């Protein structure tokens, strides 16, 4: 009962917070003060925008976004043994990020470009995925801790047309991602991946204060991994993993796995303006990802069929210099895993492996409920005060059907953040603190296979259970300083940093800590 008292106390404390905002961006043009173009006002525009937080770019015209450009370089690092088994003991990353927008006649376009280099040290239990935590059970496991060098490239744009007859607008979102990863120790892995996503949409204005929208989306993704040994005289032990610790042992230099997936989706949006501006969005997605072995891609190993439904309600109110935003969200997802039994057929006309049987062998599912409250006291240069509070509940129920194994995780998360900004001589400095609590409610794992004493169960799955089932506190201390360039036309430089500390309770580990430093410019 103590945990529920803590949750109620935190929720009530968040809901009684009040403060203000004068103006965020030009979308709030009813206010009297014209906003200054800096990292604070851009951040506020992203927080309070309606259509820009959906996948429907056709509504961006009604958000009336501020014209801006921004470029940023950042460096981040973290260290500690409170982590998932596949995660690195230490990591550091360097990145460059650029984003900007403009109006072309009566249409609007915004685009971004980013690059990130991520070095991961002492990462185990993975030799076939750039991101081993992306809910893909079919992969190569090895127990040799190794360094990784991963690189990520991303680019994309959102475009919306002019408003036709004061009613209609159309738009499109397009994103492209490319990544590479290299494992530095036998069994070595050389991995490349790409993803392309496109989402066209339309918005229709029912009245001057009511709008409805719809969009569809398509995403294509591919990831290829090649394994090898530098020391060809020593074979390495490894496993092919199929889910929840069920894995088949092999000895050698690994294998080649290819991941190909397609996802289709659709969504609806509704916006109404009043004393409280209300924005409701819901989206449905269905996709499949097939895993094949070998260069010819004729030997299917696994297939995942995923379904996802998400709904979000945003309510926003602006009274003078005060802005309130309440967000309620729910997400439901289900995944079914299919395995294949293949036979090699020799002969000149044979394609090699022929599938003889397939069956659904695993099911994964989860739900998440989330409520948050944001309050700001703003000025033309940003905000004086910002407070945000969040409460969330999440559960996961995973099952491997035969032999039966299960993992069930449930936890409540809640936290509050406070930020105070000061302005003097054209400069703005903001310092804050965020306190986050994850309280575990359920954490159990049972394995029903015939290899309970081998490390895919004793180290990988049991280590995952210790991390996912742990309760912990997290504290963040963000700091931002921005200043105008001499004789610049709203050109400002900014420095942004954040330090975090995670302290688990009863997880048999110490902690996780890290920080980030960014240098950027807005204009």
mmCIF file of C-alpha atoms in Angstrom, residues 25-370:
data_model
loop_
_atom_site.group_PDB
_atom_site.id
_atom_site.type_symbol
_atom_site.label_atom_id
_atom_site.label_comp_id
_atom_site.label_asym_id
_atom_site.label_seq_id
_atom_site.Cartn_x
_atom_site.Cartn_y
_atom_site.Cartn_z
ATOM 1 C CA UNK A 25 6.048 30.588 -30.646
ATOM 2 C CA UNK A 26 4.162 32.406 -33.370
ATOM 3 C CA UNK A 27 1.408 29.789 -33.141
ATOM 4 C CA UNK A 28 0.344 31.654 -30.006
ATOM 5 C CA UNK A 29 0.074 34.974 -31.840
ATOM 6 C CA UNK A 30 -2.814 36.130 -29.686
ATOM 7 C CA UNK A 31 -0.255 37.026 -27.020
ATOM 8 C CA UNK A 32 1.260 40.502 -26.971
ATOM 9 C CA UNK A 33 4.966 39.726 -26.716
ATOM 10 C CA UNK A 34 6.838 38.570 -29.809
ATOM 11 C CA UNK A 35 9.078 35.628 -28.855
ATOM 12 C CA UNK A 36 12.810 35.724 -29.128
ATOM 13 C CA UNK A 37 14.320 33.059 -31.341
ATOM 14 C CA UNK A 38 16.455 30.881 -29.062
ATOM 15 C CA UNK A 39 16.652 27.305 -27.878
ATOM 16 C CA UNK A 40 14.074 27.910 -25.114
ATOM 17 C CA UNK A 41 11.307 29.247 -27.359
ATOM 18 C CA UNK A 42 11.954 26.475 -29.889
ATOM 19 C CA UNK A 43 11.712 23.897 -27.120
ATOM 20 C CA UNK A 44 8.433 25.414 -25.948
ATOM 21 C CA UNK A 45 7.024 25.358 -29.461
ATOM 22 C CA UNK A 46 7.788 21.655 -29.746
ATOM 23 C CA UNK A 47 6.159 20.981 -26.366
ATOM 24 C CA UNK A 48 2.967 22.892 -27.100
ATOM 25 C CA UNK A 49 2.506 22.124 -30.780
ATOM 26 C CA UNK A 50 -0.369 19.830 -31.731
ATOM 27 C CA UNK A 51 0.141 18.581 -35.282
ATOM 28 C CA UNK A 52 3.927 18.608 -35.070
ATOM 29 C CA UNK A 53 3.618 15.927 -32.380
ATOM 30 C CA UNK A 54 1.563 13.683 -34.658
ATOM 31 C CA UNK A 55 2.590 11.806 -37.803
ATOM 32 C CA UNK A 56 0.366 14.019 -39.961
ATOM 33 C CA UNK A 57 2.367 16.855 -41.510
ATOM 34 C CA UNK A 58 -0.709 18.252 -43.252
ATOM 35 C CA UNK A 59 -1.690 20.079 -40.062
ATOM 36 C CA UNK A 60 1.543 22.006 -39.585
ATOM 37 C CA UNK A 61 -0.007 25.108 -41.172
ATOM 38 C CA UNK A 62 -2.392 25.390 -38.222
ATOM 39 C CA UNK A 63 0.463 25.085 -35.737
ATOM 40 C CA UNK A 64 1.982 28.242 -37.300
ATOM 41 C CA UNK A 65 5.571 27.260 -36.447
ATOM 42 C CA UNK A 66 8.305 29.848 -36.046
ATOM 43 C CA UNK A 67 10.821 30.044 -38.896
ATOM 44 C CA UNK A 68 14.211 28.977 -37.527
ATOM 45 C CA UNK A 69 17.441 27.072 -38.097
ATOM 46 C CA UNK A 70 19.476 25.197 -35.535
ATOM 47 C CA UNK A 71 22.741 23.281 -35.545
ATOM 48 C CA UNK A 72 24.237 21.345 -32.645
ATOM 49 C CA UNK A 73 27.279 19.250 -31.774
ATOM 50 C CA UNK A 74 27.103 16.988 -28.741
ATOM 51 C CA UNK A 75 29.132 14.522 -26.716
ATOM 52 C CA UNK A 76 27.707 11.983 -24.267
ATOM 53 C CA UNK A 77 29.075 9.257 -22.031
ATOM 54 C CA UNK A 78 27.789 6.823 -19.430
ATOM 55 C CA UNK A 79 29.237 4.173 -17.170
ATOM 56 C CA UNK A 80 28.078 1.627 -14.635
ATOM 57 C CA UNK A 81 26.954 -1.985 -14.260
ATOM 58 C CA UNK A 82 23.242 -1.278 -13.743
ATOM 59 C CA UNK A 83 22.214 -2.250 -17.266
ATOM 60 C CA UNK A 84 20.688 -4.938 -19.423
ATOM 61 C CA UNK A 85 23.089 -7.821 -20.172
ATOM 62 C CA UNK A 86 23.431 -6.773 -23.837
ATOM 63 C CA UNK A 87 24.175 -3.148 -22.976
ATOM 64 C CA UNK A 88 27.764 -1.862 -22.755
ATOM 65 C CA UNK A 89 29.507 -1.345 -19.440
ATOM 66 C CA UNK A 90 30.724 2.024 -20.764
ATOM 67 C CA UNK A 91 29.865 4.057 -23.813
ATOM 68 C CA UNK A 92 30.490 7.412 -25.401
ATOM 69 C CA UNK A 93 29.045 9.107 -28.447
ATOM 70 C CA UNK A 94 29.668 12.166 -30.588
ATOM 71 C CA UNK A 95 27.055 13.671 -32.851
ATOM 72 C CA UNK A 96 26.037 16.514 -35.137
ATOM 73 C CA UNK A 97 22.421 17.578 -35.562
ATOM 74 C CA UNK A 98 20.889 20.234 -37.819
ATOM 75 C CA UNK A 99 17.252 21.238 -38.299
ATOM 76 C CA UNK A 100 15.520 24.119 -40.009
ATOM 77 C CA UNK A 101 12.345 25.232 -41.696
ATOM 78 C CA UNK A 102 11.071 27.803 -44.167
ATOM 79 C CA UNK A 103 7.963 28.897 -46.039
ATOM 80 C CA UNK A 104 7.984 28.475 -49.814
ATOM 81 C CA UNK A 105 5.190 30.747 -51.036
ATOM 82 C CA UNK A 106 2.187 29.419 -49.095
ATOM 83 C CA UNK A 107 3.600 25.972 -48.296
ATOM 84 C CA UNK A 108 5.823 24.999 -45.393
ATOM 85 C CA UNK A 109 8.755 22.593 -45.117
ATOM 86 C CA UNK A 110 11.076 21.563 -42.310
ATOM 87 C CA UNK A 111 13.966 19.133 -42.446
ATOM 88 C CA UNK A 112 16.718 17.646 -40.316
ATOM 89 C CA UNK A 113 20.025 15.832 -40.689
ATOM 90 C CA UNK A 114 22.041 14.041 -38.012
ATOM 91 C CA UNK A 115 25.123 11.890 -37.567
ATOM 92 C CA UNK A 116 26.148 9.982 -34.442
ATOM 93 C CA UNK A 117 29.168 7.819 -33.673
ATOM 94 C CA UNK A 118 28.645 5.501 -30.720
ATOM 95 C CA UNK A 119 31.419 3.510 -29.066
ATOM 96 C CA UNK A 120 30.150 0.683 -26.820
ATOM 97 C CA UNK A 121 32.633 -1.030 -24.494
ATOM 98 C CA UNK A 122 32.342 -4.511 -22.960
ATOM 99 C CA UNK A 123 29.011 -5.459 -24.515
ATOM 100 C CA UNK A 124 28.019 -9.146 -24.478
ATOM 101 C CA UNK A 125 25.363 -11.580 -25.728
ATOM 102 C CA UNK A 126 24.991 -10.182 -29.235
ATOM 103 C CA UNK A 127 26.671 -10.772 -32.592
ATOM 104 C CA UNK A 128 23.977 -9.930 -35.143
ATOM 105 C CA UNK A 129 22.103 -6.720 -34.226
ATOM 106 C CA UNK A 130 23.166 -3.087 -34.030
ATOM 107 C CA UNK A 131 20.576 -2.591 -31.297
ATOM 108 C CA UNK A 132 20.138 -5.892 -29.409
ATOM 109 C CA UNK A 133 17.329 -4.436 -27.254
ATOM 110 C CA UNK A 134 14.954 -3.722 -30.151
ATOM 111 C CA UNK A 135 12.620 -6.654 -29.376
ATOM 112 C CA UNK A 136 14.073 -9.095 -31.909
ATOM 113 C CA UNK A 137 14.491 -12.558 -30.300
ATOM 114 C CA UNK A 138 16.074 -14.244 -33.369
ATOM 115 C CA UNK A 139 19.757 -13.439 -33.119
ATOM 116 C CA UNK A 140 23.285 -14.788 -32.604
ATOM 117 C CA UNK A 141 24.503 -14.866 -29.007
ATOM 118 C CA UNK A 142 28.073 -15.126 -27.815
ATOM 119 C CA UNK A 143 29.475 -14.555 -24.353
ATOM 120 C CA UNK A 144 32.689 -12.759 -25.379
ATOM 121 C CA UNK A 145 32.466 -9.179 -24.098
ATOM 122 C CA UNK A 146 33.573 -6.879 -26.876
ATOM 123 C CA UNK A 147 33.784 -3.252 -27.950
ATOM 124 C CA UNK A 148 31.505 -2.019 -30.708
ATOM 125 C CA UNK A 149 31.755 0.944 -33.067
ATOM 126 C CA UNK A 150 28.317 1.990 -34.329
ATOM 127 C CA UNK A 151 27.477 4.868 -36.664
ATOM 128 C CA UNK A 152 24.031 6.305 -37.350
ATOM 129 C CA UNK A 153 22.872 8.647 -40.107
ATOM 130 C CA UNK A 154 19.375 10.149 -40.160
ATOM 131 C CA UNK A 155 17.620 12.653 -42.379
ATOM 132 C CA UNK A 156 14.066 13.611 -43.102
ATOM 133 C CA UNK A 157 11.561 16.328 -43.865
ATOM 134 C CA UNK A 158 7.949 17.341 -43.213
ATOM 135 C CA UNK A 159 6.087 19.250 -45.940
ATOM 136 C CA UNK A 160 2.628 20.738 -45.915
ATOM 137 C CA UNK A 161 0.776 22.507 -48.690
ATOM 138 C CA UNK A 162 -1.063 25.807 -48.501
ATOM 139 C CA UNK A 163 -4.606 25.685 -47.176
ATOM 140 C CA UNK A 164 -7.031 25.251 -50.085
ATOM 141 C CA UNK A 165 -10.313 27.203 -49.803
ATOM 142 C CA UNK A 166 -9.629 27.724 -46.105
ATOM 143 C CA UNK A 167 -10.455 24.040 -45.593
ATOM 144 C CA UNK A 168 -8.021 21.506 -47.018
ATOM 145 C CA UNK A 169 -4.306 20.902 -46.674
ATOM 146 C CA UNK A 170 -2.128 17.932 -47.566
ATOM 147 C CA UNK A 171 1.326 16.976 -46.356
ATOM 148 C CA UNK A 172 3.939 14.276 -46.212
ATOM 149 C CA UNK A 173 6.574 13.044 -43.759
ATOM 150 C CA UNK A 174 9.632 11.221 -45.067
ATOM 151 C CA UNK A 175 12.512 9.840 -42.984
ATOM 152 C CA UNK A 176 15.597 7.832 -43.890
ATOM 153 C CA UNK A 177 18.009 6.093 -41.522
ATOM 154 C CA UNK A 178 21.246 4.202 -42.178
ATOM 155 C CA UNK A 179 23.448 2.548 -39.571
ATOM 156 C CA UNK A 180 26.532 0.390 -39.367
ATOM 157 C CA UNK A 181 27.985 -1.627 -36.520
ATOM 158 C CA UNK A 182 31.226 -3.519 -36.009
ATOM 159 C CA UNK A 183 32.015 -5.944 -33.196
ATOM 160 C CA UNK A 184 35.723 -5.877 -32.382
ATOM 161 C CA UNK A 185 36.298 -9.390 -30.979
ATOM 162 C CA UNK A 186 35.680 -12.938 -32.220
ATOM 163 C CA UNK A 187 32.989 -13.820 -33.054
ATOM 164 C CA UNK A 188 33.152 -10.568 -35.025
ATOM 165 C CA UNK A 189 30.162 -8.931 -36.631
ATOM 166 C CA UNK A 190 29.906 -6.502 -39.508
ATOM 167 C CA UNK A 191 26.366 -5.122 -39.638
ATOM 168 C CA UNK A 192 24.573 -2.604 -41.820
ATOM 169 C CA UNK A 193 20.967 -1.463 -41.778
ATOM 170 C CA UNK A 194 18.641 1.077 -43.343
ATOM 171 C CA UNK A 195 15.043 2.189 -42.880
ATOM 172 C CA UNK A 196 12.838 4.323 -45.107
ATOM 173 C CA UNK A 197 9.502 5.716 -43.947
ATOM 174 C CA UNK A 198 6.880 7.794 -45.757
ATOM 175 C CA UNK A 199 3.625 9.102 -44.312
ATOM 176 C CA UNK A 200 1.206 11.202 -46.420
ATOM 177 C CA UNK A 201 -1.714 12.915 -44.719
ATOM 178 C CA UNK A 202 -4.657 15.257 -45.147
ATOM 179 C CA UNK A 203 -6.442 17.723 -42.848
ATOM 180 C CA UNK A 204 -9.922 19.217 -43.273
ATOM 181 C CA UNK A 205 -11.220 22.206 -41.287
ATOM 182 C CA UNK A 206 -14.786 21.603 -40.146
ATOM 183 C CA UNK A 207 -15.025 25.145 -38.757
ATOM 184 C CA UNK A 208 -12.544 27.880 -37.932
ATOM 185 C CA UNK A 209 -11.850 26.082 -34.643
ATOM 186 C CA UNK A 210 -12.306 22.396 -35.482
ATOM 187 C CA UNK A 211 -10.180 20.176 -37.709
ATOM 188 C CA UNK A 212 -9.945 16.497 -38.515
ATOM 189 C CA UNK A 213 -7.020 14.702 -40.102
ATOM 190 C CA UNK A 214 -5.937 11.303 -41.364
ATOM 191 C CA UNK A 215 -2.688 9.775 -42.505
ATOM 192 C CA UNK A 216 -1.244 6.486 -43.694
ATOM 193 C CA UNK A 217 2.328 5.330 -43.335
ATOM 194 C CA UNK A 218 4.721 2.761 -44.759
ATOM 195 C CA UNK A 219 8.113 1.770 -43.383
ATOM 196 C CA UNK A 220 10.658 -0.566 -44.976
ATOM 197 C CA UNK A 221 13.601 -1.816 -42.964
ATOM 198 C CA UNK A 222 16.550 -4.107 -43.638
ATOM 199 C CA UNK A 223 19.479 -5.225 -41.478
ATOM 200 C CA UNK A 224 22.284 -7.576 -42.534
ATOM 201 C CA UNK A 225 24.924 -9.121 -40.286
ATOM 202 C CA UNK A 226 28.028 -11.091 -41.267
ATOM 203 C CA UNK A 227 30.013 -13.082 -38.709
ATOM 204 C CA UNK A 228 33.655 -14.135 -38.916
ATOM 205 C CA UNK A 229 36.704 -15.049 -36.837
ATOM 206 C CA UNK A 230 40.099 -13.399 -37.187
ATOM 207 C CA UNK A 231 41.718 -16.305 -35.362
ATOM 208 C CA UNK A 232 40.675 -19.058 -37.769
ATOM 209 C CA UNK A 233 42.420 -21.728 -35.686
ATOM 210 C CA UNK A 234 40.110 -21.342 -32.688
ATOM 211 C CA UNK A 235 36.393 -21.922 -33.133
ATOM 212 C CA UNK A 236 34.077 -20.018 -30.838
ATOM 213 C CA UNK A 237 30.986 -21.268 -29.103
ATOM 214 C CA UNK A 238 27.759 -19.419 -29.835
ATOM 215 C CA UNK A 239 23.988 -19.857 -29.802
ATOM 216 C CA UNK A 240 21.119 -19.134 -32.138
ATOM 217 C CA UNK A 241 18.464 -17.624 -29.907
ATOM 218 C CA UNK A 242 14.729 -18.013 -30.549
ATOM 219 C CA UNK A 243 13.150 -16.406 -27.500
ATOM 220 C CA UNK A 244 13.117 -16.277 -23.675
ATOM 221 C CA UNK A 245 16.365 -18.224 -23.324
ATOM 222 C CA UNK A 246 15.554 -20.976 -25.839
ATOM 223 C CA UNK A 247 18.713 -21.266 -27.912
ATOM 224 C CA UNK A 248 20.578 -23.898 -29.963
ATOM 225 C CA UNK A 249 24.369 -24.209 -29.370
ATOM 226 C CA UNK A 250 26.920 -24.199 -32.205
ATOM 227 C CA UNK A 251 30.694 -24.005 -32.564
ATOM 228 C CA UNK A 252 32.421 -22.039 -35.318
ATOM 229 C CA UNK A 253 32.556 -18.497 -36.640
ATOM 230 C CA UNK A 254 28.895 -17.570 -36.429
ATOM 231 C CA UNK A 255 26.594 -17.141 -39.398
ATOM 232 C CA UNK A 256 24.947 -14.532 -41.595
ATOM 233 C CA UNK A 257 21.486 -13.290 -40.619
ATOM 234 C CA UNK A 258 19.298 -10.997 -42.686
ATOM 235 C CA UNK A 259 16.346 -9.056 -41.294
ATOM 236 C CA UNK A 260 13.705 -7.626 -43.635
ATOM 237 C CA UNK A 261 10.583 -5.895 -42.427
ATOM 238 C CA UNK A 262 7.629 -3.876 -43.667
ATOM 239 C CA UNK A 263 5.169 -1.929 -41.545
ATOM 240 C CA UNK A 264 1.889 -0.315 -42.595
ATOM 241 C CA UNK A 265 -0.018 2.141 -40.466
ATOM 242 C CA UNK A 266 -2.884 4.600 -40.374
ATOM 243 C CA UNK A 267 -4.008 7.297 -37.987
ATOM 244 C CA UNK A 268 -6.780 9.762 -37.228
ATOM 245 C CA UNK A 269 -6.598 13.173 -35.535
ATOM 246 C CA UNK A 270 -9.148 15.650 -34.198
ATOM 247 C CA UNK A 271 -8.497 19.199 -32.923
ATOM 248 C CA UNK A 272 -10.871 21.693 -31.346
ATOM 249 C CA UNK A 273 -9.987 25.133 -29.968
ATOM 250 C CA UNK A 274 -11.709 26.602 -26.932
ATOM 251 C CA UNK A 275 -10.973 27.496 -23.333
ATOM 252 C CA UNK A 276 -8.965 24.290 -23.471
ATOM 253 C CA UNK A 277 -7.464 23.379 -26.852
ATOM 254 C CA UNK A 278 -7.997 19.657 -27.322
ATOM 255 C CA UNK A 279 -6.032 17.393 -29.669
ATOM 256 C CA UNK A 280 -6.866 13.679 -29.955
ATOM 257 C CA UNK A 281 -4.853 11.253 -32.070
ATOM 258 C CA UNK A 282 -4.947 7.506 -32.579
ATOM 259 C CA UNK A 283 -2.780 5.281 -34.750
ATOM 260 C CA UNK A 284 -2.708 1.619 -35.759
ATOM 261 C CA UNK A 285 0.277 -0.234 -37.182
ATOM 262 C CA UNK A 286 0.835 -3.754 -38.438
ATOM 263 C CA UNK A 287 4.117 -5.123 -39.677
ATOM 264 C CA UNK A 288 6.140 -8.250 -40.325
ATOM 265 C CA UNK A 289 9.880 -8.883 -40.100
ATOM 266 C CA UNK A 290 11.438 -12.038 -41.539
ATOM 267 C CA UNK A 291 14.829 -13.435 -40.498
ATOM 268 C CA UNK A 292 16.781 -15.539 -42.977
ATOM 269 C CA UNK A 293 20.143 -17.261 -42.728
ATOM 270 C CA UNK A 294 22.874 -17.279 -45.372
ATOM 271 C CA UNK A 295 23.860 -15.103 -48.291
ATOM 272 C CA UNK A 296 21.131 -16.449 -50.598
ATOM 273 C CA UNK A 297 18.391 -15.657 -48.045
ATOM 274 C CA UNK A 298 16.514 -18.874 -48.831
ATOM 275 C CA UNK A 299 16.604 -20.338 -45.312
ATOM 276 C CA UNK A 300 13.954 -18.704 -43.117
ATOM 277 C CA UNK A 301 14.596 -18.918 -39.379
ATOM 278 C CA UNK A 302 11.906 -16.733 -37.871
ATOM 279 C CA UNK A 303 9.080 -14.321 -38.580
ATOM 280 C CA UNK A 304 7.598 -11.673 -36.300
ATOM 281 C CA UNK A 305 4.111 -10.263 -36.858
ATOM 282 C CA UNK A 306 3.590 -7.062 -34.852
ATOM 283 C CA UNK A 307 0.462 -5.041 -34.111
ATOM 284 C CA UNK A 308 0.415 -1.716 -32.320
ATOM 285 C CA UNK A 309 -2.381 0.654 -31.272
ATOM 286 C CA UNK A 310 -1.686 4.009 -29.638
ATOM 287 C CA UNK A 311 -3.997 6.787 -28.488
ATOM 288 C CA UNK A 312 -3.123 10.198 -27.073
ATOM 289 C CA UNK A 313 -5.174 13.123 -25.768
ATOM 290 C CA UNK A 314 -3.571 16.544 -25.311
ATOM 291 C CA UNK A 315 -5.337 19.432 -23.578
ATOM 292 C CA UNK A 316 -3.731 22.881 -23.570
ATOM 293 C CA UNK A 317 -4.859 26.140 -22.014
ATOM 294 C CA UNK A 318 -3.284 29.594 -22.305
ATOM 295 C CA UNK A 319 -4.442 32.291 -19.892
ATOM 296 C CA UNK A 320 -2.375 35.444 -20.137
ATOM 297 C CA UNK A 321 1.139 34.387 -19.299
ATOM 298 C CA UNK A 322 0.146 30.970 -18.073
ATOM 299 C CA UNK A 323 0.169 27.731 -20.068
ATOM 300 C CA UNK A 324 -1.079 24.344 -18.895
ATOM 301 C CA UNK A 325 -0.756 21.118 -20.850
ATOM 302 C CA UNK A 326 -2.238 17.789 -19.806
ATOM 303 C CA UNK A 327 -1.417 14.619 -21.757
ATOM 304 C CA UNK A 328 -3.038 11.195 -21.457
ATOM 305 C CA UNK A 329 -1.711 8.310 -23.533
ATOM 306 C CA UNK A 330 -2.242 4.586 -23.957
ATOM 307 C CA UNK A 331 -0.366 2.054 -26.062
ATOM 308 C CA UNK A 332 -1.111 -1.609 -26.767
ATOM 309 C CA UNK A 333 1.143 -4.000 -28.690
ATOM 310 C CA UNK A 334 1.178 -7.684 -29.592
ATOM 311 C CA UNK A 335 3.819 -9.759 -31.380
ATOM 312 C CA UNK A 336 3.610 -13.355 -32.612
ATOM 313 C CA UNK A 337 6.808 -15.252 -33.411
ATOM 314 C CA UNK A 338 6.864 -18.004 -36.036
ATOM 315 C CA UNK A 339 9.716 -20.511 -36.415
ATOM 316 C CA UNK A 340 10.633 -22.555 -39.493
ATOM 317 C CA UNK A 341 11.928 -26.106 -39.918
ATOM 318 C CA UNK A 342 13.941 -26.468 -43.115
ATOM 319 C CA UNK A 343 15.531 -29.286 -45.078
ATOM 320 C CA UNK A 344 18.509 -28.950 -47.389
ATOM 321 C CA UNK A 345 17.767 -30.307 -50.870
ATOM 322 C CA UNK A 346 20.747 -30.878 -53.147
ATOM 323 C CA UNK A 347 20.681 -30.678 -56.929
ATOM 324 C CA UNK A 348 21.312 -28.212 -59.719
ATOM 325 C CA UNK A 349 17.746 -26.966 -59.758
ATOM 326 C CA UNK A 350 17.408 -26.764 -55.992
ATOM 327 C CA UNK A 351 17.440 -23.441 -54.176
ATOM 328 C CA UNK A 352 19.047 -25.113 -51.178
ATOM 329 C CA UNK A 353 16.893 -25.134 -48.084
ATOM 330 C CA UNK A 354 13.195 -25.940 -48.407
ATOM 331 C CA UNK A 355 10.731 -25.174 -45.665
ATOM 332 C CA UNK A 356 8.926 -28.280 -44.412
ATOM 333 C CA UNK A 357 7.033 -26.918 -41.432
ATOM 334 C CA UNK A 358 6.310 -23.698 -39.558
ATOM 335 C CA UNK A 359 4.540 -22.909 -36.299
ATOM 336 C CA UNK A 360 3.788 -20.038 -33.948
ATOM 337 C CA UNK A 361 6.146 -20.615 -31.027
ATOM 338 C CA UNK A 362 6.169 -17.326 -29.095
ATOM 339 C CA UNK A 363 3.899 -14.430 -28.148
ATOM 340 C CA UNK A 364 4.888 -11.066 -26.730
ATOM 341 C CA UNK A 365 2.574 -8.323 -25.543
ATOM 342 C CA UNK A 366 2.365 -5.241 -23.427
ATOM 343 C CA UNK A 367 0.416 -2.146 -22.503
ATOM 344 C CA UNK A 368 1.339 1.291 -21.234
ATOM 345 C CA UNK A 369 -0.735 4.038 -19.624
ATOM 346 C CA UNK A 370 0.765 7.491 -19.121
#
